[in-house]
Amino acid sequence: MLKFLSVDYEKALELLLCCEQTYKQWEDNGQFMIPADYSLVALIKACAISELEWFGFVIENKDSLIIAFRGTKSDLDWLADLKVEQEIFPYVMGGGSVHKGFLSIYQSCREMLLEIIKEKTPAKKIFVTGHSLGGSLATLLGYE
């Protein structure tokens, strides 16, 4: 018999809206709306091939930290998407192989994100979300 996991639909919708705002951030040169009960921790800029671009943000409230990434938007993002060769994921022992383009973008913002997580989350839940390419970045961060 299959059992369904309990789903917090309110949190899922909140994370979806954060993903939507990552695209607004890219389109509006860093500007986006932050949910009313959250405050901005950091803006995420990452390098797709050769240029830093807006890739998302980190926000927090008293209970949680949300890290949100956007998907493919620029021509450079598309080029990174095409780097399909596999590389070893160097941050988890036995972590397997990962898409070279996704890893490259992740590596360009990794240190900043890990510092924020270390500083901000001793008693907070961490939510990492993203759409498309951003989902890949969120998965790499969550895995690490």
PDB file of C-alpha atoms in Angstrom:
ATOM      1  CA  MET A   1       0.000   0.000   0.000  1.00  0.00           C
ATOM      2  CA  LEU A   2       1.332   3.437  -0.934  1.00  0.00           C
ATOM      3  CA  LYS A   3       1.262   6.210   1.607  1.00  0.00           C
ATOM      4  CA  PHE A   4       1.483   9.874   0.770  1.00  0.00           C
ATOM      5  CA  LEU A   5       3.844  12.098   2.638  1.00  0.00           C
ATOM      6  CA  SER A   6       2.403  15.017   4.475  1.00  0.00           C
ATOM      7  CA  VAL A   7       2.771  18.157   2.350  1.00  0.00           C
ATOM      8  CA  ASP A   8       2.914  21.682   3.725  1.00  0.00           C
ATOM      9  CA  TYR A   9       1.112  23.369   0.830  1.00  0.00           C
ATOM     10  CA  GLU A  10       1.536  26.830   2.332  1.00  0.00           C
ATOM     11  CA  LYS A  11       5.335  26.418   2.444  1.00  0.00           C
ATOM     12  CA  ALA A  12       5.358  24.884  -1.049  1.00  0.00           C
ATOM     13  CA  LEU A  13       3.473  27.904  -2.412  1.00  0.00           C
ATOM     14  CA  GLU A  14       5.827  30.262  -0.570  1.00  0.00           C
ATOM     15  CA  LEU A  15       8.836  28.549  -2.190  1.00  0.00           C
ATOM     16  CA  LEU A  16       7.165  28.699  -5.596  1.00  0.00           C
ATOM     17  CA  LEU A  17       6.634  32.436  -5.194  1.00  0.00           C
ATOM     18  CA  CYS A  18      10.304  32.830  -4.250  1.00  0.00           C
ATOM     19  CA  CYS A  19      11.280  31.066  -7.488  1.00  0.00           C
ATOM     20  CA  GLU A  20       9.049  33.480  -9.380  1.00  0.00           C
ATOM     21  CA  GLN A  21      10.814  36.428  -7.746  1.00  0.00           C
ATOM     22  CA  THR A  22      14.238  35.146  -8.851  1.00  0.00           C
ATOM     23  CA  TYR A  23      13.135  35.808 -12.430  1.00  0.00           C
ATOM     24  CA  LYS A  24      11.939  39.303 -11.474  1.00  0.00           C
ATOM     25  CA  GLN A  25      15.345  39.888  -9.903  1.00  0.00           C
ATOM     26  CA  TRP A  26      17.077  38.949 -13.177  1.00  0.00           C
ATOM     27  CA  GLU A  27      14.703  41.028 -15.307  1.00  0.00           C
ATOM     28  CA  ASP A  28      14.828  44.106 -13.021  1.00  0.00           C
ATOM     29  CA  ASN A  29      18.583  44.207 -12.352  1.00  0.00           C
ATOM     30  CA  GLY A  30      18.466  42.881  -8.815  1.00  0.00           C
ATOM     31  CA  GLN A  31      15.075  44.230  -7.713  1.00  0.00           C
ATOM     32  CA  PHE A  32      12.365  41.855  -6.478  1.00  0.00           C
ATOM     33  CA  MET A  33       9.696  41.547  -3.796  1.00  0.00           C
ATOM     34  CA  ILE A  34      10.475  39.916  -0.466  1.00  0.00           C
ATOM     35  CA  PRO A  35       7.641  38.213   1.443  1.00  0.00           C
ATOM     36  CA  ALA A  36       6.291  40.427   4.232  1.00  0.00           C
ATOM     37  CA  ASP A  37       7.608  38.396   7.168  1.00  0.00           C
ATOM     38  CA  TYR A  38      11.111  37.919   5.686  1.00  0.00           C
ATOM     39  CA  SER A  39      14.218  40.055   5.463  1.00  0.00           C
ATOM     40  CA  LEU A  40      16.968  39.985   2.890  1.00  0.00           C
ATOM     41  CA  VAL A  41      20.183  38.203   3.875  1.00  0.00           C
ATOM     42  CA  ALA A  42      22.055  38.209   0.565  1.00  0.00           C
ATOM     43  CA  LEU A  43      21.747  38.528  -3.169  1.00  0.00           C
ATOM     44  CA  ILE A  44      23.195  35.691  -5.206  1.00  0.00           C
ATOM     45  CA  LYS A  45      25.338  36.522  -8.191  1.00  0.00           C
ATOM     46  CA  ALA A  46      26.939  33.590  -9.966  1.00  0.00           C
ATOM     47  CA  CYS A  47      29.117  33.214 -13.022  1.00  0.00           C
ATOM     48  CA  ALA A  48      27.589  31.651 -16.092  1.00  0.00           C
ATOM     49  CA  ILE A  49      30.548  31.026 -18.441  1.00  0.00           C
ATOM     50  CA  SER A  50      32.198  34.447 -18.155  1.00  0.00           C
ATOM     51  CA  GLU A  51      29.882  36.983 -16.498  1.00  0.00           C
ATOM     52  CA  LEU A  52      28.321  37.417 -13.090  1.00  0.00           C
ATOM     53  CA  GLU A  53      24.532  37.397 -13.269  1.00  0.00           C
ATOM     54  CA  TRP A  54      21.665  37.642 -10.795  1.00  0.00           C
ATOM     55  CA  PHE A  55      20.862  34.050  -9.870  1.00  0.00           C
ATOM     56  CA  GLY A  56      18.736  34.395  -6.752  1.00  0.00           C
ATOM     57  CA  PHE A  57      18.665  35.433  -3.143  1.00  0.00           C
ATOM     58  CA  VAL A  58      18.720  34.369   0.490  1.00  0.00           C
ATOM     59  CA  ILE A  59      15.987  35.544   2.853  1.00  0.00           C
ATOM     60  CA  GLU A  60      15.162  34.724   6.455  1.00  0.00           C
ATOM     61  CA  ASN A  61      12.542  35.054   9.135  1.00  0.00           C
ATOM     62  CA  LYS A  62      12.691  34.000  12.764  1.00  0.00           C
ATOM     63  CA  ASP A  63      12.167  30.323  11.896  1.00  0.00           C
ATOM     64  CA  SER A  64      13.685  29.668   8.499  1.00  0.00           C
ATOM     65  CA  LEU A  65      16.196  30.520   5.815  1.00  0.00           C
ATOM     66  CA  ILE A  66      15.177  30.334   2.148  1.00  0.00           C
ATOM     67  CA  ILE A  67      17.752  30.116  -0.633  1.00  0.00           C
ATOM     68  CA  ALA A  68      16.160  30.545  -4.073  1.00  0.00           C
ATOM     69  CA  PHE A  69      17.719  30.131  -7.526  1.00  0.00           C
ATOM     70  CA  ARG A  70      16.384  31.022 -10.960  1.00  0.00           C
ATOM     71  CA  GLY A  71      16.514  28.976 -14.119  1.00  0.00           C
ATOM     72  CA  THR A  72      18.020  29.595 -17.536  1.00  0.00           C
ATOM     73  CA  LYS A  73      17.493  33.129 -18.856  1.00  0.00           C
ATOM     74  CA  SER A  74      20.595  34.479 -20.618  1.00  0.00           C
ATOM     75  CA  ASP A  75      22.544  33.282 -23.627  1.00  0.00           C
ATOM     76  CA  LEU A  76      25.435  32.463 -21.283  1.00  0.00           C
ATOM     77  CA  ASP A  77      23.090  30.307 -19.196  1.00  0.00           C
ATOM     78  CA  TRP A  78      22.183  28.355 -22.324  1.00  0.00           C
ATOM     79  CA  LEU A  79      25.865  27.822 -23.065  1.00  0.00           C
ATOM     80  CA  ALA A  80      26.396  26.545 -19.511  1.00  0.00           C
ATOM     81  CA  ASP A  81      23.393  24.228 -19.978  1.00  0.00           C
ATOM     82  CA  LEU A  82      25.135  22.768 -23.023  1.00  0.00           C
ATOM     83  CA  LYS A  83      28.241  21.797 -21.025  1.00  0.00           C
ATOM     84  CA  VAL A  84      26.845  18.330 -20.449  1.00  0.00           C
ATOM     85  CA  GLU A  85      30.139  16.567 -19.751  1.00  0.00           C
ATOM     86  CA  GLN A  86      30.280  14.997 -16.308  1.00  0.00           C
ATOM     87  CA  GLU A  87      32.701  15.975 -13.535  1.00  0.00           C
ATOM     88  CA  ILE A  88      33.199  14.469 -10.103  1.00  0.00           C
ATOM     89  CA  PHE A  89      31.276  16.406  -7.444  1.00  0.00           C
ATOM     90  CA  PRO A  90      34.257  17.332  -5.258  1.00  0.00           C
ATOM     91  CA  TYR A  91      32.427  18.422  -2.098  1.00  0.00           C
ATOM     92  CA  VAL A  92      30.902  15.108  -0.973  1.00  0.00           C
ATOM     93  CA  MET A  93      33.043  11.997  -0.647  1.00  0.00           C
ATOM     94  CA  GLY A  94      31.744   9.486  -3.159  1.00  0.00           C
ATOM     95  CA  GLY A  95      29.356  12.164  -4.416  1.00  0.00           C
ATOM     96  CA  GLY A  96      29.363  10.890  -7.972  1.00  0.00           C
ATOM     97  CA  SER A  97      29.362  12.861 -11.185  1.00  0.00           C
ATOM     98  CA  VAL A  98      27.547  16.068 -12.014  1.00  0.00           C
ATOM     99  CA  HIS A  99      26.805  18.199 -15.082  1.00  0.00           C
ATOM    100  CA  LYS A 100      29.879  20.363 -15.779  1.00  0.00           C
ATOM    101  CA  GLY A 101      27.935  23.559 -16.555  1.00  0.00           C
ATOM    102  CA  PHE A 102      25.775  23.321 -13.442  1.00  0.00           C
ATOM    103  CA  LEU A 103      28.826  22.619 -11.263  1.00  0.00           C
ATOM    104  CA  SER A 104      30.656  25.624 -12.685  1.00  0.00           C
ATOM    105  CA  ILE A 105      27.825  28.008 -11.795  1.00  0.00           C
ATOM    106  CA  TYR A 106      27.405  26.413  -8.364  1.00  0.00           C
ATOM    107  CA  GLN A 107      31.115  26.764  -7.598  1.00  0.00           C
ATOM    108  CA  SER A 108      30.997  30.485  -8.358  1.00  0.00           C
ATOM    109  CA  CYS A 109      28.566  31.166  -5.477  1.00  0.00           C
ATOM    110  CA  ARG A 110      29.236  28.196  -3.193  1.00  0.00           C
ATOM    111  CA  GLU A 111      31.550  29.790  -0.611  1.00  0.00           C
ATOM    112  CA  MET A 112      29.220  32.724   0.027  1.00  0.00           C
ATOM    113  CA  LEU A 113      26.235  30.408   0.483  1.00  0.00           C
ATOM    114  CA  LEU A 114      28.047  28.054   2.850  1.00  0.00           C
ATOM    115  CA  GLU A 115      29.181  30.993   4.998  1.00  0.00           C
ATOM    116  CA  ILE A 116      25.600  32.255   5.245  1.00  0.00           C
ATOM    117  CA  ILE A 117      24.290  28.815   6.151  1.00  0.00           C
ATOM    118  CA  LYS A 118      26.955  28.363   8.824  1.00  0.00           C
ATOM    119  CA  GLU A 119      26.237  31.784  10.323  1.00  0.00           C
ATOM    120  CA  LYS A 120      22.444  31.912  10.101  1.00  0.00           C
ATOM    121  CA  THR A 121      21.050  28.461  10.678  1.00  0.00           C
ATOM    122  CA  PRO A 122      21.919  26.961  14.044  1.00  0.00           C
ATOM    123  CA  ALA A 123      18.235  26.848  15.016  1.00  0.00           C
ATOM    124  CA  LYS A 124      16.505  27.554  11.682  1.00  0.00           C
ATOM    125  CA  LYS A 125      15.081  25.292   9.033  1.00  0.00           C
ATOM    126  CA  ILE A 126      16.793  25.647   5.664  1.00  0.00           C
ATOM    127  CA  PHE A 127      14.730  25.607   2.479  1.00  0.00           C
ATOM    128  CA  VAL A 128      16.531  25.510  -0.860  1.00  0.00           C
ATOM    129  CA  THR A 129      14.453  25.979  -3.992  1.00  0.00           C
ATOM    130  CA  GLY A 130      14.902  26.651  -7.671  1.00  0.00           C
ATOM    131  CA  HIS A 131      13.347  26.256 -11.081  1.00  0.00           C
ATOM    132  CA  SER A 132      14.996  24.483 -14.027  1.00  0.00           C
ATOM    133  CA  LEU A 133      18.721  25.306 -13.915  1.00  0.00           C
ATOM    134  CA  GLY A 134      18.003  26.772 -10.468  1.00  0.00           C
ATOM    135  CA  GLY A 135      16.625  23.404  -9.385  1.00  0.00           C
ATOM    136  CA  SER A 136      19.972  21.863 -10.279  1.00  0.00           C
ATOM    137  CA  LEU A 137      21.825  24.508  -8.261  1.00  0.00           C
ATOM    138  CA  ALA A 138      19.447  23.967  -5.331  1.00  0.00           C
ATOM    139  CA  THR A 139      20.040  20.204  -5.530  1.00  0.00           C
ATOM    140  CA  LEU A 140      23.827  20.617  -5.470  1.00  0.00           C
ATOM    141  CA  LEU A 141      23.662  22.931  -2.459  1.00  0.00           C
ATOM    142  CA  GLY A 142      21.200  20.669  -0.662  1.00  0.00           C
ATOM    143  CA  TYR A 143      23.329  17.614  -1.393  1.00  0.00           C
ATOM    144  CA  GLU A 144      26.445  19.253  -0.046  1.00  0.00           C
TER     145      GLU A 144
END
